[in-house]
Tab-separated table of C-alpha atoms in Angstrom:
chain	number	residue	atom	x	y	z
A	1	MET	CA	-35.425	-3.411	44.654
A	2	LYS	CA	-34.409	0.144	45.593
A	3	GLY	CA	-31.856	0.273	42.779
A	4	LEU	CA	-34.437	-1.032	40.336
A	5	LEU	CA	-36.981	1.637	41.256
A	6	SER	CA	-34.383	4.351	40.650
A	7	ASN	CA	-33.734	2.972	37.146
A	8	ARG	CA	-35.354	5.424	34.703
A	9	THR	CA	-35.800	2.820	31.985
A	10	PHE	CA	-37.607	0.423	34.315
A	11	PHE	CA	-39.855	3.213	35.607
A	12	ILE	CA	-40.850	4.404	32.119
A	13	VAL	CA	-41.451	0.920	30.691
A	14	THR	CA	-43.459	-0.113	33.752
A	15	THR	CA	-45.602	3.043	33.623
A	16	SER	CA	-46.179	2.493	29.910
A	17	ASP	CA	-47.181	-1.096	30.700
A	18	ILE	CA	-49.743	0.210	33.177
A	19	LEU	CA	-51.291	2.414	30.492
A	20	GLN	CA	-51.219	-0.424	27.980
A	21	ASN	CA	-52.874	-2.836	30.424
A	22	ILE	CA	-55.712	-0.384	31.020
A	23	GLY	CA	-56.209	-0.091	27.274
A	24	ILE	CA	-56.002	-3.830	26.667
A	25	TRP	CA	-58.685	-4.632	29.204
A	26	ILE	CA	-61.011	-1.863	28.058
A	27	ARG	CA	-60.618	-3.155	24.509
A	28	ASN	CA	-60.947	-6.865	25.385
A	29	ILE	CA	-64.102	-6.490	27.450
A	30	ALA	CA	-65.732	-4.016	25.075
A	31	VAL	CA	-65.096	-6.112	21.980
A	32	LEU	CA	-66.079	-9.397	23.692
A	33	PHE	CA	-69.379	-8.064	25.026
A	34	PHE	CA	-70.118	-6.256	21.767
A	35	VAL	CA	-69.600	-9.410	19.685
A	36	ILE	CA	-71.707	-11.494	22.090
A	37	GLU	CA	-74.533	-8.964	21.799
A	38	GLN	CA	-74.316	-8.793	18.008
A	39	THR	CA	-74.257	-12.605	17.549
A	40	ASN	CA	-76.475	-13.697	20.469
A	41	GLY	CA	-73.583	-15.540	22.102
A	42	ASN	CA	-72.504	-17.633	19.111
A	43	PRO	CA	-69.441	-19.681	20.254
A	44	ILE	CA	-67.983	-19.713	16.742
A	45	ALA	CA	-68.094	-15.912	16.585
A	46	VAL	CA	-66.449	-15.703	20.016
A	47	SER	CA	-63.679	-18.109	18.980
A	48	ALA	CA	-63.236	-16.134	15.741
A	49	LEU	CA	-62.481	-13.102	17.898
A	50	THR	CA	-59.584	-14.984	19.472
A	51	VAL	CA	-58.381	-16.014	16.009
A	52	ALA	CA	-58.408	-12.335	15.035
A	53	GLU	CA	-56.121	-11.666	17.992
A	54	TYR	CA	-53.652	-14.487	17.441
A	55	LEU	CA	-53.425	-14.811	13.652
A	56	PRO	CA	-51.478	-11.534	13.224
A	57	ILE	CA	-49.102	-12.647	15.987
A	58	PHE	CA	-48.391	-15.819	14.044
A	59	ILE	CA	-47.746	-13.913	10.818
A	60	PHE	CA	-45.845	-10.849	12.043
A	61	SER	CA	-43.954	-12.025	15.126
A	62	ILE	CA	-40.784	-13.219	13.385
A	63	VAL	CA	-40.568	-10.016	11.314
A	64	GLY	CA	-41.084	-7.919	14.434
A	65	GLY	CA	-38.340	-9.848	16.233
A	66	VAL	CA	-35.850	-9.351	13.406
A	67	LEU	CA	-36.623	-5.634	13.161
A	68	ALA	CA	-36.309	-5.286	16.942
A	69	ASP	CA	-32.719	-6.525	16.642
A	70	ARG	CA	-32.040	-4.243	13.679
A	71	TRP	CA	-33.685	-0.964	14.684
A	72	GLN	CA	-33.612	1.302	17.699
A	73	PRO	CA	-36.041	-0.257	20.227
A	74	LYS	CA	-37.264	3.089	21.572
A	75	ARG	CA	-38.358	4.188	18.111
A	76	MET	CA	-40.116	0.866	17.480
A	77	MET	CA	-42.148	1.151	20.679
A	78	ILE	CA	-43.222	4.744	19.988
A	79	TRP	CA	-44.266	3.958	16.435
A	80	GLY	CA	-46.308	1.041	17.771
A	81	ASP	CA	-48.409	3.402	19.870
A	82	VAL	CA	-48.740	5.915	17.022
A	83	LEU	CA	-49.978	3.254	14.593
A	84	SER	CA	-52.413	1.931	17.195
A	85	PHE	CA	-53.811	5.446	17.621
A	86	VAL	CA	-54.357	5.863	13.887
A	87	SER	CA	-55.962	2.426	13.527
A	88	ILE	CA	-58.488	3.100	16.314
A	89	VAL	CA	-59.540	6.361	14.620
A	90	ILE	CA	-60.218	4.458	11.388
A	91	ILE	CA	-62.113	1.700	13.210
A	92	ILE	CA	-64.351	4.180	15.063
A	93	PHE	CA	-65.261	5.686	11.688
A	94	PHE	CA	-66.312	2.318	10.221
A	95	VAL	CA	-68.297	1.273	13.296
A	96	MET	CA	-70.164	4.574	13.216
A	97	LYS	CA	-71.058	3.816	9.585
A	98	GLY	CA	-72.620	0.515	10.678
A	99	TYR	CA	-69.802	-1.899	9.863
A	100	TRP	CA	-69.656	-3.540	13.318
A	101	LEU	CA	-67.321	-6.273	12.094
A	102	ALA	CA	-64.608	-3.611	12.187
A	103	VAL	CA	-64.130	-4.483	15.870
A	104	PHE	CA	-62.342	-7.618	14.665
A	105	ALA	CA	-59.940	-5.320	12.854
A	106	ALA	CA	-59.301	-3.448	16.112
A	107	THR	CA	-58.160	-6.674	17.723
A	108	MET	CA	-56.020	-7.644	14.727
A	109	VAL	CA	-54.250	-4.292	14.471
A	110	SER	CA	-53.468	-4.264	18.183
A	111	ALA	CA	-51.977	-7.750	17.888
A	112	ILE	CA	-49.864	-6.762	14.871
A	113	VAL	CA	-48.430	-3.708	16.596
A	114	SER	CA	-47.537	-5.661	19.734
A	115	GLN	CA	-45.272	-7.905	17.669
A	116	PHE	CA	-43.030	-4.938	16.920
A	117	SER	CA	-43.064	-3.301	20.347
A	118	GLN	CA	-42.807	-6.306	22.694
A	119	PRO	CA	-39.407	-7.618	21.450
A	120	SER	CA	-38.120	-4.043	21.542
A	121	SER	CA	-39.198	-3.785	25.181
A	122	SER	CA	-37.196	-6.934	25.965
A	123	ARG	CA	-34.102	-5.438	24.325
A	124	ILE	CA	-34.514	-2.232	26.338
A	125	PHE	CA	-34.571	-4.314	29.535
A	126	LYS	CA	-31.557	-6.317	28.402
A	127	GLN	CA	-29.526	-3.177	27.673
A	128	HIS	CA	-30.414	-0.951	30.614
A	129	ILE	CA	-31.209	-3.212	33.599
A	130	PRO	CA	-28.358	-5.002	35.446
A	131	GLU	CA	-28.602	-8.777	35.078
A	132	ASP	CA	-28.863	-9.406	38.816
A	133	GLN	CA	-31.959	-7.160	38.911
A	134	ILE	CA	-33.742	-8.861	36.002
A	135	PRO	CA	-35.550	-11.533	38.106
A	136	VAL	CA	-37.081	-8.847	40.339
A	137	ALA	CA	-37.860	-6.643	37.305
A	138	ILE	CA	-39.727	-9.464	35.569
A	139	ALA	CA	-41.537	-10.451	38.763
A	140	THR	CA	-42.559	-6.810	39.275
A	141	THR	CA	-43.825	-6.581	35.690
A	142	GLN	CA	-45.743	-9.807	36.274
A	143	THR	CA	-47.238	-8.320	39.445
A	144	VAL	CA	-48.381	-5.207	37.570
A	145	SER	CA	-50.064	-7.385	34.947
A	146	SER	CA	-51.712	-9.406	37.708
A	147	LEU	CA	-53.140	-6.269	39.282
A	148	PHE	CA	-54.838	-5.504	36.000
A	149	ILE	CA	-56.118	-9.041	35.646
A	150	ILE	CA	-57.880	-8.248	38.923
A	151	GLY	CA	-58.969	-4.702	38.153
A	152	GLY	CA	-58.911	-4.677	34.345
A	153	PRO	CA	-62.156	-6.618	33.760
A	154	ILE	CA	-63.884	-4.480	36.373
A	155	ILE	CA	-62.709	-1.296	34.648
A	156	GLY	CA	-63.561	-2.634	31.183
A	157	THR	CA	-67.004	-3.867	32.238
A	158	ALA	CA	-67.812	-0.588	33.988
A	159	VAL	CA	-66.766	1.530	30.996
A	160	TYR	CA	-68.667	-0.596	28.486
A	161	SER	CA	-71.786	-0.961	30.663
A	162	MET	CA	-72.026	2.765	31.335
A	163	TYR	CA	-70.790	4.281	28.079
A	164	GLY	CA	-70.721	1.608	25.366
A	165	LEU	CA	-68.301	0.797	22.561
A	166	TYR	CA	-67.550	4.292	21.273
A	167	VAL	CA	-66.329	5.690	24.589
A	168	SER	CA	-64.278	2.522	25.146
A	169	LEU	CA	-62.503	2.986	21.817
A	170	THR	CA	-62.049	6.719	22.409
A	171	LEU	CA	-60.330	6.032	25.733
A	172	LEU	CA	-57.877	3.861	23.824
A	173	LEU	CA	-56.869	6.917	21.794
A	174	VAL	CA	-55.985	8.803	24.987
A	175	ILE	CA	-54.034	5.830	26.353
A	176	PHE	CA	-51.969	5.302	23.202
A	177	ALA	CA	-51.148	9.012	23.001
A	178	LEU	CA	-49.986	9.151	26.638
A	179	SER	CA	-47.929	5.977	26.233
A	180	ALA	CA	-46.148	7.301	23.134
A	181	LEU	CA	-45.356	10.565	24.931
A	182	LEU	CA	-43.963	8.705	27.932
A	183	LEU	CA	-41.815	6.375	25.824
A	184	SER	CA	-40.194	9.395	24.161
A	185	PHE	CA	-38.244	9.877	27.424
A	186	LEU	CA	-36.572	6.464	27.154
A	187	PRO	CA	-32.805	6.389	26.515
A	188	ASN	CA	-31.846	5.540	22.956
A	189	GLY	CA	-31.085	1.836	22.636
A	190	GLU	CA	-28.091	0.508	20.782
A	191	VAL	CA	-28.415	-0.494	17.152
A	192	GLN	CA	-26.517	-3.610	16.135
A	193	GLN	CA	-24.698	-2.570	13.004
A	194	HIS	CA	-23.663	-6.071	11.964
A	195	ILE	CA	-27.314	-7.166	11.904
A	196	GLY	CA	-28.219	-4.546	9.357
A	197	LYS	CA	-25.744	-6.026	6.880
A	198	LEU	CA	-27.668	-9.290	6.731
A	199	SER	CA	-30.892	-9.975	4.864
A	200	LEU	CA	-34.069	-10.786	6.739
A	201	VAL	CA	-33.822	-14.407	5.599
A	202	ALA	CA	-30.226	-14.641	6.817
A	203	ASP	CA	-31.271	-13.161	10.177
A	204	MET	CA	-33.988	-15.765	10.548
A	205	LYS	CA	-31.649	-18.594	9.562
A	206	GLU	CA	-29.055	-17.450	12.100
A	207	ALA	CA	-31.733	-17.391	14.821
A	208	THR	CA	-32.874	-20.903	13.873
A	209	VAL	CA	-29.335	-22.257	14.240
A	210	TYR	CA	-28.994	-20.558	17.632
A	211	LEU	CA	-32.277	-22.105	18.753
A	212	LYS	CA	-31.241	-25.616	17.707
A	213	GLU	CA	-28.024	-25.378	19.734
A	214	ASN	CA	-29.843	-24.581	22.990
A	215	ARG	CA	-31.553	-27.698	24.363
A	216	ASN	CA	-33.492	-25.997	27.158
A	217	ILE	CA	-34.994	-23.444	24.790
A	218	LEU	CA	-36.101	-26.255	22.488
A	219	ILE	CA	-37.779	-28.073	25.386
A	220	ILE	CA	-39.492	-24.867	26.485
A	221	LEU	CA	-40.694	-24.382	22.915
A	222	LEU	CA	-42.174	-27.900	22.804
A	223	MET	CA	-43.778	-27.429	26.219
A	224	PHE	CA	-45.206	-24.046	25.198
A	225	SER	CA	-46.588	-25.488	21.960
A	226	THR	CA	-48.447	-28.230	23.834
A	227	LEU	CA	-49.697	-25.751	26.428
A	228	ALA	CA	-50.771	-23.335	23.689
A	229	PHE	CA	-52.936	-25.911	21.935
A	230	GLY	CA	-54.796	-26.631	25.163
A	231	MET	CA	-55.179	-22.934	25.904
A	232	GLY	CA	-56.519	-22.335	22.412
A	233	LEU	CA	-59.225	-24.954	22.942
A	234	ILE	CA	-60.653	-23.342	26.077
A	235	GLN	CA	-59.764	-19.655	25.889
A	236	PRO	CA	-62.687	-18.582	23.660
A	237	LEU	CA	-65.124	-20.718	25.654
A	238	GLU	CA	-64.396	-19.504	29.190
A	239	ILE	CA	-67.410	-17.191	29.033
A	240	PHE	CA	-69.614	-20.311	28.786
A	241	ILE	CA	-68.261	-21.632	32.092
A	242	ILE	CA	-69.905	-18.567	33.611
A	243	THR	CA	-73.151	-18.611	31.623
A	244	ASP	CA	-73.781	-22.342	30.992
A	245	ARG	CA	-72.206	-24.140	33.978
A	246	LEU	CA	-72.641	-21.570	36.751
A	247	HIS	CA	-75.787	-19.984	35.230
A	248	LEU	CA	-74.571	-16.455	35.874
A	249	THR	CA	-74.696	-13.432	33.575
A	250	LYS	CA	-71.768	-12.715	31.288
A	251	GLU	CA	-70.853	-9.645	33.377
A	252	ASN	CA	-69.784	-11.980	36.220
A	253	LEU	CA	-66.788	-13.030	34.126
A	254	GLN	CA	-64.923	-10.066	35.593
A	255	TRP	CA	-65.017	-11.476	39.136
A	256	PHE	CA	-63.576	-14.849	38.164
A	257	THR	CA	-60.901	-13.168	36.079
A	258	ALA	CA	-60.155	-10.970	39.094
A	259	LEU	CA	-59.679	-14.064	41.273
A	260	ALA	CA	-57.164	-15.434	38.764
A	261	GLY	CA	-55.434	-12.066	38.796
A	262	LEU	CA	-55.323	-12.045	42.595
A	263	GLY	CA	-53.649	-15.447	42.466
A	264	MET	CA	-51.160	-14.175	39.890
A	265	LEU	CA	-50.452	-11.165	42.091
A	266	LEU	CA	-49.628	-13.433	45.015
A	267	GLY	CA	-47.596	-15.758	42.782
A	268	GLY	CA	-45.634	-12.826	41.373
A	269	ILE	CA	-44.816	-11.575	44.871
A	270	VAL	CA	-43.655	-15.037	45.959
A	271	ALA	CA	-41.517	-15.345	42.818
A	272	ALA	CA	-39.978	-11.896	43.363
A	273	ILE	CA	-39.050	-12.717	46.953
A	274	SER	CA	-37.782	-16.245	46.409
A	275	ALA	CA	-36.737	-16.321	42.729
A	276	LYS	CA	-33.218	-17.587	43.515
A	277	MET	CA	-34.429	-20.256	45.945
A	278	LEU	CA	-37.164	-21.860	43.849
A	279	ASN	CA	-36.528	-25.093	41.975
A	280	GLY	CA	-37.616	-23.987	38.523
A	281	ARG	CA	-38.389	-27.398	37.073
A	282	THR	CA	-40.415	-28.482	40.116
A	283	VAL	CA	-42.521	-25.321	40.032
A	284	ILE	CA	-43.165	-25.673	36.291
A	285	VAL	CA	-44.109	-29.369	36.391
A	286	THR	CA	-46.293	-28.974	39.502
A	287	GLY	CA	-47.958	-25.849	38.149
A	288	LEU	CA	-48.829	-27.351	34.763
A	289	SER	CA	-50.106	-30.552	36.379
A	290	PHE	CA	-52.353	-28.519	38.657
A	291	LEU	CA	-53.546	-26.483	35.663
A	292	GLY	CA	-54.685	-29.723	34.011
A	293	ILE	CA	-56.539	-30.917	37.094
A	294	SER	CA	-58.123	-27.542	37.836
A	295	THR	CA	-59.337	-27.186	34.238
A	296	VAL	CA	-61.340	-30.395	34.576
A	297	ILE	CA	-62.667	-29.377	38.010
A	298	GLU	CA	-63.770	-25.984	36.654
A	299	VAL	CA	-65.911	-27.427	33.893
A	300	ILE	CA	-67.457	-30.071	36.161
A	301	SER	CA	-68.194	-27.571	38.919
A	302	ILE	CA	-71.590	-25.936	39.190
A	303	TRP	CA	-70.559	-24.035	42.325
A	304	PRO	CA	-69.078	-20.532	41.922
A	305	TYR	CA	-66.909	-20.907	45.042
A	306	VAL	CA	-65.229	-24.057	43.704
A	307	THR	CA	-64.654	-22.508	40.278
A	308	GLY	CA	-63.315	-19.324	41.859
A	309	THR	CA	-60.911	-21.263	44.080
A	310	MET	CA	-59.512	-23.108	41.083
A	311	ARG	CA	-58.994	-19.811	39.236
A	312	PHE	CA	-57.178	-18.336	42.241
A	313	LEU	CA	-54.820	-21.306	42.782
A	314	THR	CA	-54.097	-21.621	39.060
A	315	GLY	CA	-53.188	-17.928	38.966
A	316	ILE	CA	-50.554	-18.446	41.675
A	317	PHE	CA	-48.835	-21.240	39.773
A	318	MET	CA	-49.024	-19.541	36.375
A	319	ALA	CA	-47.410	-16.350	37.688
A	320	MET	CA	-44.534	-18.312	39.195
A	321	ILE	CA	-44.069	-20.321	35.986
A	322	GLN	CA	-44.084	-17.201	33.829
A	323	THR	CA	-41.571	-15.416	36.086
A	324	ILE	CA	-39.196	-18.392	36.137
A	325	LEU	CA	-39.291	-18.961	32.380
A	326	SER	CA	-39.147	-15.265	31.435
A	327	THR	CA	-36.154	-14.715	33.700
A	328	PHE	CA	-34.400	-17.768	32.329
A	329	MET	CA	-34.994	-16.740	28.720
A	330	LEU	CA	-33.950	-13.105	29.166
A	331	THR	CA	-30.772	-13.869	31.131
A	332	THR	CA	-29.752	-16.835	28.973
A	333	ILE	CA	-30.304	-15.548	25.439
A	334	SER	CA	-27.515	-13.444	23.971
A	335	GLU	CA	-28.577	-9.795	23.556
A	336	LYS	CA	-28.168	-9.850	19.793
A	337	PHE	CA	-30.710	-12.693	19.604
A	338	VAL	CA	-33.322	-11.378	22.055
A	339	GLY	CA	-35.623	-9.926	19.391
A	340	ARG	CA	-35.270	-12.844	17.018
A	341	MET	CA	-35.814	-15.486	19.716
A	342	ASN	CA	-39.000	-13.691	20.754
A	343	GLY	CA	-39.971	-13.467	17.108
A	344	LEU	CA	-39.244	-17.125	16.417
A	345	ILE	CA	-40.794	-18.685	19.514
A	346	THR	CA	-43.929	-16.511	19.600
A	347	PRO	CA	-45.376	-17.502	16.196
A	348	ILE	CA	-44.919	-21.201	16.967
A	349	PHE	CA	-46.716	-20.747	20.281
A	350	THR	CA	-49.370	-18.628	18.603
A	351	GLY	CA	-49.807	-21.123	15.779
A	352	PHE	CA	-50.830	-23.822	18.231
A	353	VAL	CA	-53.161	-21.419	20.038
A	354	LEU	CA	-54.753	-20.666	16.669
A	355	ILE	CA	-55.189	-24.352	15.882
A	356	GLY	CA	-56.904	-24.913	19.207
A	357	THR	CA	-59.002	-21.765	18.918
A	358	SER	CA	-60.107	-22.583	15.382
A	359	LEU	CA	-61.318	-25.986	16.544
A	360	SER	CA	-62.856	-24.947	19.867
A	361	GLY	CA	-66.235	-23.658	18.685
A	362	PHE	CA	-66.801	-26.600	16.338
A	363	TYR	CA	-65.518	-29.096	18.923
A	364	MET	CA	-67.949	-27.748	21.528
A	365	LYS	CA	-70.880	-27.938	19.112
A	366	ALA	CA	-69.968	-31.520	18.161
A	367	THR	CA	-69.458	-32.659	21.776
A	368	SER	CA	-69.950	-30.495	24.849
A	369	LEU	CA	-68.236	-27.876	26.981
A	370	VAL	CA	-67.231	-30.585	29.485
A	371	VAL	CA	-65.511	-32.657	26.797
A	372	VAL	CA	-63.561	-29.665	25.449
A	373	PHE	CA	-62.242	-28.620	28.868
A	374	THR	CA	-61.421	-32.207	29.868
A	375	THR	CA	-59.413	-32.601	26.656
A	376	ALA	CA	-57.517	-29.402	27.461
A	377	GLY	CA	-56.806	-30.671	30.989
A	378	ILE	CA	-55.186	-33.818	29.606
A	379	ILE	CA	-53.094	-31.710	27.230
A	380	PHE	CA	-51.850	-29.519	30.110
A	381	ILE	CA	-50.718	-32.606	32.020
A	382	LEU	CA	-48.842	-33.749	28.909
A	383	ALA	CA	-47.086	-30.355	28.852
A	384	SER	CA	-46.017	-30.915	32.471
A	385	LEU	CA	-44.426	-34.232	31.510
A	386	ILE	CA	-42.410	-32.465	28.813
A	387	GLY	CA	-41.260	-30.004	31.497
A	388	LEU	CA	-39.549	-32.887	33.330
A	389	LYS	CA	-36.829	-32.750	30.672
A	390	LEU	CA	-35.839	-29.174	31.583
A	391	SER	CA	-32.513	-28.491	33.249
A	392	LEU	CA	-32.790	-24.982	34.665
A	393	GLN	CA	-29.912	-23.351	36.474
A	394	SER	CA	-30.203	-20.212	38.580
A	395	SER	CA	-31.886	-17.331	36.852
A	396	THR	CA	-28.713	-15.294	36.507
A	397	SER	CA	-26.424	-17.968	35.118
A	398	LYS	CA	-25.862	-19.507	31.718
A	399	THR	CA	-24.975	-23.020	30.818
A	400	ALA	CA	-21.570	-23.573	29.250
A	401	MET	CA	-23.183	-24.689	26.029
A	402	GLU	CA	-25.336	-21.565	25.841
A	403	LYS	CA	-22.313	-19.327	26.456
A	404	LYS	CA	-20.394	-21.073	23.718
A	405	SER	CA	-23.368	-20.808	21.347
A	406	ALA	CA	-23.851	-17.112	22.059
A	407	ASP	CA	-20.180	-16.291	21.615
A	408	SER	CA	-19.886	-18.151	18.309
A	409	TYR	CA	-21.954	-15.560	16.362
């Protein structure tokens, strides 16, 4: 851990992540509460907000992944923050003119930009962090995110409650500017010259072939797709667990999100300490099975303590799952395919989230909140059964087939 903390690249990326997490939560809470107020809590409008977040990911992720492999990752990340800054200025102007639907554009633009910066961040890690330090680096990043799942909703709710939408959006301008300045101190990443000689279509085709030759990645993709559909069904409707089942005000969402974040913080710490000792497949299957059960318990529960406990325990498992899979993917995938694998897997995952999200509001109106969450719980258990087919080695090793596949390009 000491060597990791002295790594300039890790320090800069992690600090930038902290700034970005603050901005994300200020934006998420502000936009969510603003839309609820403008539409009187219409579930279709709330689910449409999630569609606005995930649709650009589905469309732009593969292009962002290809460009991350082609271009200098540092430059990509800086331009992402610059474009975000400009977009927020434009959105503030339209909202001030009375076009409140522009907040949907704020969510869409942020999602588009992330598809160019996130794969570049992975390449920076791959190039400048020793492989034996990657599990701890990912677990630490997960822990930072968990801290903001705890504190982010509290910060976002406080800012919006006290100052409203305009101050929330203005703070985003400051955050994006500071992040871009910080990223300018990153070392210049390597540019793969042979990639630039290929067309975008050829790049995508090459990535597809690489994906087909790696069985574990295919299984993870199928598992993620199933998980994503279930997540899409319930993600826009979680606010109604608070308001309809527990009969609390919408502002109490922050405390339940904080409990999930506290669980993720603990799970990230456990994963960082024992990453090499954990049985990856067992953790994944157990965690997804528990997610299915806890989802059903949450929607049946009318007791805040029961719901909060489920959020906390689910957070522990999800952090461990994310750390295990992220470490496996980053250490297994050949560097020249890191951007494209991110770009290829993400839109498939996002597509299933979008399908679930698009159906969630209508499904709830046709049935009930309990039926929607119970359906999602069954889907999560199905994802755990798919996970039984995984064959994960230690986080710092590659299978012989994956080595051969990587070396053949």
